[in-house]
JSON list of C-alpha atoms and ligand atoms in Angstrom, two decimals:
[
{"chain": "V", "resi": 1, "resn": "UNK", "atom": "CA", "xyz": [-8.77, -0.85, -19.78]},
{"chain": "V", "resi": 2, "resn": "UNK", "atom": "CA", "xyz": [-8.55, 2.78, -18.05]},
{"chain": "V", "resi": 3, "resn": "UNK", "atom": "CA", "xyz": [-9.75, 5.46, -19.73]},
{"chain": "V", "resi": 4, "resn": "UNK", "atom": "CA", "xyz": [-7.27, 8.29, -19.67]},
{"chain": "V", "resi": 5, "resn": "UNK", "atom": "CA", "xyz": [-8.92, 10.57, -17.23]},
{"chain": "V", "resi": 6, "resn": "UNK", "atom": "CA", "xyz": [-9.13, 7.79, -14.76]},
{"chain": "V", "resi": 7, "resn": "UNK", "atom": "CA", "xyz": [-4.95, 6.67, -15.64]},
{"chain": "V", "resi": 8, "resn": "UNK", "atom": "CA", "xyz": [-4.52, 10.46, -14.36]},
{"chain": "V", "resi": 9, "resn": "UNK", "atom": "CA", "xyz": [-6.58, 10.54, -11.50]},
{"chain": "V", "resi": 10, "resn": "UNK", "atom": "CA", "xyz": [-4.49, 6.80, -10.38]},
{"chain": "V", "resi": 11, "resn": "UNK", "atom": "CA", "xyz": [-1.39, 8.58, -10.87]},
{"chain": "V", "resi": 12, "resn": "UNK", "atom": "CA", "xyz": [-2.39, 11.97, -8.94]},
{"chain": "V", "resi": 13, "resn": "UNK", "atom": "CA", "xyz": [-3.23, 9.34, -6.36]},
{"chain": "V", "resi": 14, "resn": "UNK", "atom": "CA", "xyz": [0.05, 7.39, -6.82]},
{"chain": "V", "resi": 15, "resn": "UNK", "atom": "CA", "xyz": [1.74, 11.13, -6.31]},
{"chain": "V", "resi": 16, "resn": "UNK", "atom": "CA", "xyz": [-0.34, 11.79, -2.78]},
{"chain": "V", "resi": 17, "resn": "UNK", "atom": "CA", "xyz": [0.76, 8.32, -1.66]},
{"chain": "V", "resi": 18, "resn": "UNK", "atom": "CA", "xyz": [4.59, 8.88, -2.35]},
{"chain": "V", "resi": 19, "resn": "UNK", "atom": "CA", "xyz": [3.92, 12.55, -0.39]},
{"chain": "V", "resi": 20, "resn": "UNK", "atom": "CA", "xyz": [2.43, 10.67, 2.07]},
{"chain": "V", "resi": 21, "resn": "UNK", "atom": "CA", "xyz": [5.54, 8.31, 2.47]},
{"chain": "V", "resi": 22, "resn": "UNK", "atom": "CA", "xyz": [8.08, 11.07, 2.50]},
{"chain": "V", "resi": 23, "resn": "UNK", "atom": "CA", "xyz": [5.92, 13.28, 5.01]},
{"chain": "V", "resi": 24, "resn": "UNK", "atom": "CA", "xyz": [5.73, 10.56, 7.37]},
{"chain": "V", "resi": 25, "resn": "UNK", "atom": "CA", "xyz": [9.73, 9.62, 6.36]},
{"chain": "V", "resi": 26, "resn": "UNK", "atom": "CA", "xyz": [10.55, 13.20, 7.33]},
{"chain": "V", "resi": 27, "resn": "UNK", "atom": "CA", "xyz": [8.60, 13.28, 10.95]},
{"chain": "V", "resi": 28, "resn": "UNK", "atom": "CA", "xyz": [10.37, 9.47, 11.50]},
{"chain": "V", "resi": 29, "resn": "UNK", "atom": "CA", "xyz": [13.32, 11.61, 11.03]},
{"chain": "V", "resi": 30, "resn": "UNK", "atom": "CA", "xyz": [12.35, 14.69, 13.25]},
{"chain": "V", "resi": 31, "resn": "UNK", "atom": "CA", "xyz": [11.28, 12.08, 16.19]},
{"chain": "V", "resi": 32, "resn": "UNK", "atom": "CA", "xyz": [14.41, 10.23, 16.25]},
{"chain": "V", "resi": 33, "resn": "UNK", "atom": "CA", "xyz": [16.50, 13.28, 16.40]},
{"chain": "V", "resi": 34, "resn": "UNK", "atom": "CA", "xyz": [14.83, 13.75, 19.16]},
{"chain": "V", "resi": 35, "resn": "UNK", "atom": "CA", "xyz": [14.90, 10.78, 20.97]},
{"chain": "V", "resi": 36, "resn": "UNK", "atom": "CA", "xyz": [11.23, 9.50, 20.93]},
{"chain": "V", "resi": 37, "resn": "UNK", "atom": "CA", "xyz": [11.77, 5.94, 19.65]},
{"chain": "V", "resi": 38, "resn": "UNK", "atom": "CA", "xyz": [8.32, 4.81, 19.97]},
{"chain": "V", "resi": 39, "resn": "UNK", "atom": "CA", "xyz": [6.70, 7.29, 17.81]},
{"chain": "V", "resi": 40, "resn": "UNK", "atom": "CA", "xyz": [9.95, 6.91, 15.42]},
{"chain": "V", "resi": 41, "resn": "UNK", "atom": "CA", "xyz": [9.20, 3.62, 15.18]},
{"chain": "V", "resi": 42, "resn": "UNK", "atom": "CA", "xyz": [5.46, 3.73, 14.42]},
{"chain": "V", "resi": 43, "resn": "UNK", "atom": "CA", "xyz": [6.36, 6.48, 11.86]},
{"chain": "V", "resi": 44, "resn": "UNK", "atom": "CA", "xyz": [8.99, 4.68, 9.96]},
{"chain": "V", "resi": 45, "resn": "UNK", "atom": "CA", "xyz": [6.39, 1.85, 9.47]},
{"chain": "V", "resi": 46, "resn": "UNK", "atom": "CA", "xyz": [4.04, 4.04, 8.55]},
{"chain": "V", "resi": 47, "resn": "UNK", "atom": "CA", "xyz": [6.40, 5.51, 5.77]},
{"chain": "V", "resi": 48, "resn": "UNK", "atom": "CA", "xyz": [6.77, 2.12, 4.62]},
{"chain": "V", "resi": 49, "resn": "UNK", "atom": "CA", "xyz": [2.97, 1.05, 4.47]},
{"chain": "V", "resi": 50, "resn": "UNK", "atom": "CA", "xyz": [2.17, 4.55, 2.36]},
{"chain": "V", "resi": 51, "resn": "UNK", "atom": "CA", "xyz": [5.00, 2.89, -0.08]},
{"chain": "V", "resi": 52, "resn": "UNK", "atom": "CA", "xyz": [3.35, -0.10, -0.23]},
{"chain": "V", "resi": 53, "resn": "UNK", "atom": "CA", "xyz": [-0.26, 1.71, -1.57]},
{"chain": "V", "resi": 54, "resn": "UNK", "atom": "CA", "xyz": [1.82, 3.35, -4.09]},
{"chain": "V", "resi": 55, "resn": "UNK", "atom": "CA", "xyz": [3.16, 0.27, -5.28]},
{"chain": "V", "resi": 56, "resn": "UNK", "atom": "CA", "xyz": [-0.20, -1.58, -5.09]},
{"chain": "V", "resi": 57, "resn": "UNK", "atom": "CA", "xyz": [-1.42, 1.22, -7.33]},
{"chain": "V", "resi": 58, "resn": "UNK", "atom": "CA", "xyz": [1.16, 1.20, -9.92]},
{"chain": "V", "resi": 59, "resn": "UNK", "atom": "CA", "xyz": [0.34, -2.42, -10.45]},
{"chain": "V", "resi": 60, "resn": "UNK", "atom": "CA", "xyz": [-2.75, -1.93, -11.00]},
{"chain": "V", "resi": 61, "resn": "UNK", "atom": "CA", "xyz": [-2.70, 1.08, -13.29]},
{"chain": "V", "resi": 62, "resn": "UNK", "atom": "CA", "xyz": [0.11, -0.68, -15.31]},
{"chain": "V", "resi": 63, "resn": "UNK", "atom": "CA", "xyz": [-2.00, -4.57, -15.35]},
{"chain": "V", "resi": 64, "resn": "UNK", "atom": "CA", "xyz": [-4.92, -2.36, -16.82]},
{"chain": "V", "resi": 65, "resn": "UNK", "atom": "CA", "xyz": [-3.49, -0.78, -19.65]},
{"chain": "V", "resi": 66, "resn": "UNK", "atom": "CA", "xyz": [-2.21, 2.43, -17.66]},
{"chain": "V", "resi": 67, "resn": "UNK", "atom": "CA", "xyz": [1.03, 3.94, -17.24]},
{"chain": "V", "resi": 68, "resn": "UNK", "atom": "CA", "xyz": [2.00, 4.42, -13.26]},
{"chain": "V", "resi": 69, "resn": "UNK", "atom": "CA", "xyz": [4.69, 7.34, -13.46]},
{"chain": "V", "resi": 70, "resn": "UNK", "atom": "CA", "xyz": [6.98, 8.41, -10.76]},
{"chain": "V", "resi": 71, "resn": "UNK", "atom": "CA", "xyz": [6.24, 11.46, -9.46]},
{"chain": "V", "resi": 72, "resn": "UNK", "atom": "CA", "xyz": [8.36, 14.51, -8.70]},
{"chain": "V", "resi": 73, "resn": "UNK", "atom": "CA", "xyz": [8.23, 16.03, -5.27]},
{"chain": "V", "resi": 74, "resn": "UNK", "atom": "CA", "xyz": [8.75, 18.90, -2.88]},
{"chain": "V", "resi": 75, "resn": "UNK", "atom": "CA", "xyz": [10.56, 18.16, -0.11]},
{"chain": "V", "resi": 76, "resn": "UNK", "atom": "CA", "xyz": [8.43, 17.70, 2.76]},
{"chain": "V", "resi": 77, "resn": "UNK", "atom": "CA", "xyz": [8.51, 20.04, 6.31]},
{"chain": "V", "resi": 78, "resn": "UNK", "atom": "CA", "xyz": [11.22, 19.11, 8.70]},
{"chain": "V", "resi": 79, "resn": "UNK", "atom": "CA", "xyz": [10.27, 20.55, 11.97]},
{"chain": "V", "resi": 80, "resn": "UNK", "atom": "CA", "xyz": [7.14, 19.42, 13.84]},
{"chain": "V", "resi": 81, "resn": "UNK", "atom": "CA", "xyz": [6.92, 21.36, 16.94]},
{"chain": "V", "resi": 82, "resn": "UNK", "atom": "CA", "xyz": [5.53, 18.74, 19.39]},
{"chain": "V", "resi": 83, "resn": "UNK", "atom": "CA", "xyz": [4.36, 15.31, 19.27]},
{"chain": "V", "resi": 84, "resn": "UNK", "atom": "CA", "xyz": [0.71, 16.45, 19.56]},
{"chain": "V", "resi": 85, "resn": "UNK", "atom": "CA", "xyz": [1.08, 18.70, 17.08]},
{"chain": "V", "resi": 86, "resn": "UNK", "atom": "CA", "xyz": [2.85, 16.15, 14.52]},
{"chain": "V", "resi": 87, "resn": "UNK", "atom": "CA", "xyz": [0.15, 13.37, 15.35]},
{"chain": "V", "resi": 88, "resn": "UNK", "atom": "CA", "xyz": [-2.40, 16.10, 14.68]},
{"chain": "V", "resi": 89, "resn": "UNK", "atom": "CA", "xyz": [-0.54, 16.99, 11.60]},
{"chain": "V", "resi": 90, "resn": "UNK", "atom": "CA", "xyz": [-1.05, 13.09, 10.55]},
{"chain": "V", "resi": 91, "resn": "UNK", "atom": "CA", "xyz": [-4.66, 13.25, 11.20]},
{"chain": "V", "resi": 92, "resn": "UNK", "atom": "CA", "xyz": [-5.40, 16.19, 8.93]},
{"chain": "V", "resi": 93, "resn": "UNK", "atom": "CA", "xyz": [-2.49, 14.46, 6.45]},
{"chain": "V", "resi": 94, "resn": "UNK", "atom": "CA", "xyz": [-5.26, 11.21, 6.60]},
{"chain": "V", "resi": 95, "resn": "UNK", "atom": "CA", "xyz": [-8.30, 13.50, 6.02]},
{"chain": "V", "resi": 96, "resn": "UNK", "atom": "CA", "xyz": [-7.00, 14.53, 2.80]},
{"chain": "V", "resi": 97, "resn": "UNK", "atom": "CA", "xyz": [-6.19, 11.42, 1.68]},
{"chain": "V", "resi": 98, "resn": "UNK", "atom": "CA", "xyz": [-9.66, 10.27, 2.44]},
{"chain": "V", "resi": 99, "resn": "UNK", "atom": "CA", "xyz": [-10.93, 13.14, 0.61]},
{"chain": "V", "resi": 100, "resn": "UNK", "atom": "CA", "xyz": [-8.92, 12.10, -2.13]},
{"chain": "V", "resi": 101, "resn": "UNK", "atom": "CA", "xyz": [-9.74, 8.82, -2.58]},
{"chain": "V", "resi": 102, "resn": "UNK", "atom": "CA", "xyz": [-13.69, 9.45, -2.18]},
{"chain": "V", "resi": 103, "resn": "UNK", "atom": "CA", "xyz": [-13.19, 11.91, -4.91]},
{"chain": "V", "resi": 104, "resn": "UNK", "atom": "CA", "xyz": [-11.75, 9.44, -7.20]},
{"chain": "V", "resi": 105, "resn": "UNK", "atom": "CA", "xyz": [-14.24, 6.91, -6.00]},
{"chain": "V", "resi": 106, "resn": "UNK", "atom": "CA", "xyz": [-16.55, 9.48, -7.43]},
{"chain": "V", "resi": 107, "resn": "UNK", "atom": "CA", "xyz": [-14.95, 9.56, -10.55]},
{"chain": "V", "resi": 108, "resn": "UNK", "atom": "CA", "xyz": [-14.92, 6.15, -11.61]},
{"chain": "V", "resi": 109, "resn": "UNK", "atom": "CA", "xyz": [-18.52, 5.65, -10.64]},
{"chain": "V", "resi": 110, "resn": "UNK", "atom": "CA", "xyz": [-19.42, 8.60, -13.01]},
{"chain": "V", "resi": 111, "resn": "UNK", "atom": "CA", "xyz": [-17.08, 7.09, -15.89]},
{"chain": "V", "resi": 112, "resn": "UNK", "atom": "CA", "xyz": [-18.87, 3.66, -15.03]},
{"chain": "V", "resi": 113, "resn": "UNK", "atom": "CA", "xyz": [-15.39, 1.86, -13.79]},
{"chain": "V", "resi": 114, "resn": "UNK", "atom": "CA", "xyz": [-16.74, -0.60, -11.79]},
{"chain": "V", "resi": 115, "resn": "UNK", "atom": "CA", "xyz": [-13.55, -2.41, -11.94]},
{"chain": "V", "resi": 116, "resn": "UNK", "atom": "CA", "xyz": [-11.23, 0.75, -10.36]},
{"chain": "V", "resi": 117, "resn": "UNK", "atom": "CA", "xyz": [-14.46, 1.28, -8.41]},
{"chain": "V", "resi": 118, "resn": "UNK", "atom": "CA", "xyz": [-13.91, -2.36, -6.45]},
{"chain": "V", "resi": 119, "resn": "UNK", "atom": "CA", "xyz": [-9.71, -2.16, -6.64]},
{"chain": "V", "resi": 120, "resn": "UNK", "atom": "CA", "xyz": [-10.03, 1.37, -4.38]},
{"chain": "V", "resi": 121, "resn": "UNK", "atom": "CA", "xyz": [-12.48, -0.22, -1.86]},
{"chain": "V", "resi": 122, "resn": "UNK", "atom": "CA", "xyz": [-9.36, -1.45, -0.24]},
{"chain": "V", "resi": 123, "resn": "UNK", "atom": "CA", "xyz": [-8.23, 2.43, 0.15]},
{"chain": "V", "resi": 124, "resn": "UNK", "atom": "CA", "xyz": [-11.44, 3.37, 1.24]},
{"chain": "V", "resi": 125, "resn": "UNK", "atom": "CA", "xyz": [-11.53, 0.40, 3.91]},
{"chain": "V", "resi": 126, "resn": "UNK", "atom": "CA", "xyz": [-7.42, 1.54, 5.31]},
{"chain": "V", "resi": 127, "resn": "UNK", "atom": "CA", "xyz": [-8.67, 5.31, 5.35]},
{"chain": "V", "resi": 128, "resn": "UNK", "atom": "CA", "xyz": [-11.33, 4.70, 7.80]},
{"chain": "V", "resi": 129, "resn": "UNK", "atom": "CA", "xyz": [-8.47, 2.74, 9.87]},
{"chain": "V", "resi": 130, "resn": "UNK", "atom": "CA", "xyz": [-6.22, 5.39, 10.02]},
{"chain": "V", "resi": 131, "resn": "UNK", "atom": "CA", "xyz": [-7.66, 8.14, 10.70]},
{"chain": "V", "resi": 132, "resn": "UNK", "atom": "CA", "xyz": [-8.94, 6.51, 14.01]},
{"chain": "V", "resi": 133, "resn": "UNK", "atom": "CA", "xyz": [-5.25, 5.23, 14.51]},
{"chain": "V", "resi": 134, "resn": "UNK", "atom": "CA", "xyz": [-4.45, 8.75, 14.55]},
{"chain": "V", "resi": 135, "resn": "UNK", "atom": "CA", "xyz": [-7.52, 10.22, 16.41]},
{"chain": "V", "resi": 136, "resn": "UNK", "atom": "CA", "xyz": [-6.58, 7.64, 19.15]},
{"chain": "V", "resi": 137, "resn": "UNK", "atom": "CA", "xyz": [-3.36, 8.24, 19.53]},
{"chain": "V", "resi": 138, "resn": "UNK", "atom": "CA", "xyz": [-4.29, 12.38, 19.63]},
{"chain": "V", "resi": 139, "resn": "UNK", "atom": "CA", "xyz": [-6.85, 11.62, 22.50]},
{"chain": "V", "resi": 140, "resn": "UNK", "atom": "CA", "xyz": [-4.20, 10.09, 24.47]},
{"chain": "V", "resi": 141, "resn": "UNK", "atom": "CA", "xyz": [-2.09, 12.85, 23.95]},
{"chain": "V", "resi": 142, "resn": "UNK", "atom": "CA", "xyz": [-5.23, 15.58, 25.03]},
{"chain": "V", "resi": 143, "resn": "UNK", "atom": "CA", "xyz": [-5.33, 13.05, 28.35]},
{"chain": "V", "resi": 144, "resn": "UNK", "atom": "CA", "xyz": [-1.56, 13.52, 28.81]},
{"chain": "V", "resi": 145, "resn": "UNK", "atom": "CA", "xyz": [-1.61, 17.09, 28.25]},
{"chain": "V", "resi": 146, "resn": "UNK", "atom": "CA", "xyz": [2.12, 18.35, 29.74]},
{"chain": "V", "resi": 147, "resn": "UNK", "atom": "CA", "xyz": [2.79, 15.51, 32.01]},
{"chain": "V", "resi": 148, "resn": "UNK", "atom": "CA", "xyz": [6.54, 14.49, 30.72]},
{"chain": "V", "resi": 149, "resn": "UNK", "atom": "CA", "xyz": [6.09, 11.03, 32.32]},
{"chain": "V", "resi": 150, "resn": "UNK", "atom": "CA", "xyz": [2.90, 10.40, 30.61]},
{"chain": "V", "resi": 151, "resn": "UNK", "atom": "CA", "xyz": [4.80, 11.18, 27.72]},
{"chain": "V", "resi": 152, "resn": "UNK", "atom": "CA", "xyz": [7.58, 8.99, 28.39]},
{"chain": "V", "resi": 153, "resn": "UNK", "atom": "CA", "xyz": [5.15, 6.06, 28.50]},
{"chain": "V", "resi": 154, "resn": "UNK", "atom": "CA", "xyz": [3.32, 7.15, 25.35]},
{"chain": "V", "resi": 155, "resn": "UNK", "atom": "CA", "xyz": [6.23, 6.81, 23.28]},
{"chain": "V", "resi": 156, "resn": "UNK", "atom": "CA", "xyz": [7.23, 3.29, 25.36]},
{"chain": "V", "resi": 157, "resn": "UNK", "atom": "CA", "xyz": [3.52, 2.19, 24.51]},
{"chain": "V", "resi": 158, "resn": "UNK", "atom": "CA", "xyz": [4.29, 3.39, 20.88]},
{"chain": "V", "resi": 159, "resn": "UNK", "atom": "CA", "xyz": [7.61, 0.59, 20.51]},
{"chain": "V", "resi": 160, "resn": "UNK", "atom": "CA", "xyz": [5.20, -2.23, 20.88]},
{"chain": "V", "resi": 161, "resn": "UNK", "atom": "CA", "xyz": [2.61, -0.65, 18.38]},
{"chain": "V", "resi": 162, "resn": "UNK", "atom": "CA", "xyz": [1.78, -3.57, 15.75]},
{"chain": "V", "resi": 163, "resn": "UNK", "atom": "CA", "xyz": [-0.28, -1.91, 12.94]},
{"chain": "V", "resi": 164, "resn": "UNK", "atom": "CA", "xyz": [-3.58, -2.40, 12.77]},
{"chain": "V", "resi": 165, "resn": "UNK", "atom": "CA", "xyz": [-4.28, -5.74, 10.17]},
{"chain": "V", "resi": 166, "resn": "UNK", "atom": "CA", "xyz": [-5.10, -4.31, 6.21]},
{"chain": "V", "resi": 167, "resn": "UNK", "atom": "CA", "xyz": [-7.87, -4.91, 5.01]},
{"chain": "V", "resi": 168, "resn": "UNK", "atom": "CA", "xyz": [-7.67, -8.05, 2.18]},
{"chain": "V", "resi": 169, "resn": "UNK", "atom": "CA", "xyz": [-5.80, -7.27, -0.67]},
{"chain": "V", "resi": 170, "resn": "UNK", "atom": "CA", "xyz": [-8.22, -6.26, -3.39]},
{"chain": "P", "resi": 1, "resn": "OFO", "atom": "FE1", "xyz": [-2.20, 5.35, 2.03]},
{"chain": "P", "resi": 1, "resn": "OFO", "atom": "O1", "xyz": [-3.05, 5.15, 3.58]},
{"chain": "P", "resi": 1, "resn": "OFO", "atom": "FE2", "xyz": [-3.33, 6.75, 4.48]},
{"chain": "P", "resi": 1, "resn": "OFO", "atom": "O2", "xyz": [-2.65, 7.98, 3.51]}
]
C-alpha cells in the first residue's frame, strides 16, 4: 500500500510526465510548421513515450492502493526559436525530470518503500538515456553550427531515428 505522501509525490510525477508530453507535443507542432520532418518526427514519438510513463505510473499508483488523478495544465510555449535552441530546451526539460525522479527516489527510501523504490528504477534507468539522446543530438548541432546543409541532413538523419530500446518494464 502507498502511504499518502508517497500517492502525492506519484501523482506530482504523473503531472511532470503529462507536461512533459504536451511540451514535446507542442515543439512536434512548432517543427512541422516549419518543415523539419525529421525532428517532427522524433518529437511526436517522444510525446508519445512521455504518455506512456504517465500511464505506467497511474497503474501502478492505482494497483497499490493509490489514486492516479489527471492533472490540469498550462499550456505549454509555442515558439522555439531554433532547432538548437529547442533540443537544448529538451535537455534542460530531461534534467528536471531527472531531478525529479531522484528526489522521489529519495523519498521512498526515507519512508522505507522499497517496493516504489524498485518500480522507479525503470525511470531512473530511461533518464540517464535521454538526456544523452539529447546531449548527442545538441553536439551535432554545436558541429553544424550555421551550415544550412548540415542542417538539412540532421533533420534527414532524424526520419530514420528508432528510439533508443527501454529499459525492461519494471
Ligand atoms: Fe519520462 O522520460 Fe524523460 O522526461
Amino acid at each position: 500500500m502507498l502511504t499518502k505522501e508517497i500517492e502525492k509525490c506519484l501523482n506530482r510525477q504523473i503531472e511532470l510526465e503529462f507536461e512533459s508530453s504536451q511540451y514535446y507535443l507542442s515543439m512536434a507542432s512548432w517543427a512541422q510548421r516549419h518543415g523539419y520532418t525529421g525532428v517532427t518526427k522524433f518529437l511526436y514519438l517522444q510525446a508519445d513515450e512521455e504518455r506512456a510513463h504517465m500511464i505506467k505510473l497511474f497503474h501502478f499508483v492505482n494497483d497499490r492502493g493509490g489514486h492516479a488523478l489527471v492533472p490540469a495544465l498550462a499550456a505549454p510555449p509555442t515558439d522555439f526559436g531554433s532547432v538548437k535552441e529547442l533540443f537544448k530546451k529538451v535537455f534542460d526539460h530531461e534534467q528536471l525530470v531527472s531531478r525529479e525522479i531522484n528526489e522521489l527516489v529519495d523519498e521512498c527510501l526515507k519512508a522505507k518503500d522499497y517496493a516504489t523504490h524498485n518500480f522507479l528504477q525503470w525511470y531512473v534507468a530511461e533518464q540517464i538515456e535521454e538526456e544523452k539522446s539529447a546531449q548527442t543530438l545538441i553536439d551535432k548541432l554545436e558541429m553544424i553550427g550555421n551550415d544550412k546543409g548540415g542542417l538539412y541532413l540532421f533533420d534527414r538523419d532524424l526520419e530514420n531515428f528508432a528510439p533508443a530500446q527501454e529499459p525492461n518494464a519494471a
